XYZ file of C-alpha atoms in Angstrom:
77
model
C -9.086 -0.470 -2.256
C -6.134 -2.533 -0.922
C -2.729 -2.605 -3.268
C -1.532 -5.374 -4.287
C 1.791 -6.822 -2.873
C 3.391 -8.152 -6.332
C 7.538 -10.855 -5.923
C 10.353 -8.372 -6.909
C 12.504 -10.755 -7.051
C 13.456 -14.830 -5.424
C 15.309 -16.294 -3.087
C 16.857 -19.606 -2.605
C 18.921 -19.182 0.034
C 17.615 -17.280 3.995
C 20.706 -15.936 4.521
C 20.148 -13.947 1.469
C 17.362 -12.105 2.567
C 17.809 -9.878 5.352
C 20.303 -7.879 2.791
C 18.609 -7.276 0.383
C 15.914 -7.134 3.004
C 17.901 -4.301 5.155
C 19.068 -2.015 1.431
C 15.163 -1.649 -0.139
C 13.448 -0.372 3.136
C 16.519 1.811 3.651
C 15.011 3.356 -0.443
C 11.784 3.979 1.535
C 10.184 0.784 -0.659
C 8.429 -1.965 2.395
C 9.017 -4.857 1.697
C 7.157 -8.866 2.882
C 9.061 -12.006 2.454
C 6.992 -14.167 1.534
C 7.708 -17.864 2.155
C 10.342 -17.253 3.911
C 10.784 -19.095 8.483
C 11.600 -17.855 10.150
C 13.080 -20.419 12.731
C 16.612 -21.784 12.732
C 15.052 -25.504 13.112
C 12.962 -25.210 9.774
C 13.591 -25.150 6.525
C 12.782 -22.969 3.663
C 9.958 -24.538 1.640
C 10.750 -23.577 -1.338
C 11.715 -19.419 -2.881
C 11.795 -17.366 -0.695
C 9.314 -14.121 -2.364
C 9.966 -11.143 -1.692
C 7.070 -8.918 -2.663
C 6.302 -5.216 -2.948
C 2.925 -3.160 -3.423
C 2.443 -2.849 -7.157
C 3.012 1.053 -6.482
C 6.044 0.380 -5.448
C 7.397 -2.042 -8.605
C 8.796 0.069 -10.554
C 11.443 2.404 -7.866
C 12.054 -1.870 -6.273
C 13.399 -2.451 -9.838
C 15.653 -0.118 -10.091
C 17.036 -0.478 -6.794
C 17.852 -3.963 -6.937
C 19.637 -2.883 -10.076
C 21.880 -0.237 -8.312
C 22.110 -2.080 -5.627
C 23.417 -4.851 -7.507
C 21.187 -7.445 -6.703
C 19.497 -7.477 -9.743
C 19.594 -7.034 -13.364
C 17.774 -5.351 -16.339
C 17.170 -8.503 -17.762
C 16.157 -10.243 -14.702
C 12.690 -8.408 -15.333
C 11.568 -9.669 -18.947
C 9.456 -10.891 -19.452
């Protein structure tokens, strides 16, 4: 059975993505960037969503908080 990907963080600016993506991957958390356009001449339509496997969600939240990219309050519904 294939594991589902869920959004753990949303970015408004494409320039913020590489730093956080590298940070997460250095910690062994594989990420997928939804809505990220790789062409510099194209603009991203909508927000860029950082998605992780459902089983990595808690580790991803913890890493984002420890790295200063998110706060605990960002994950409270």
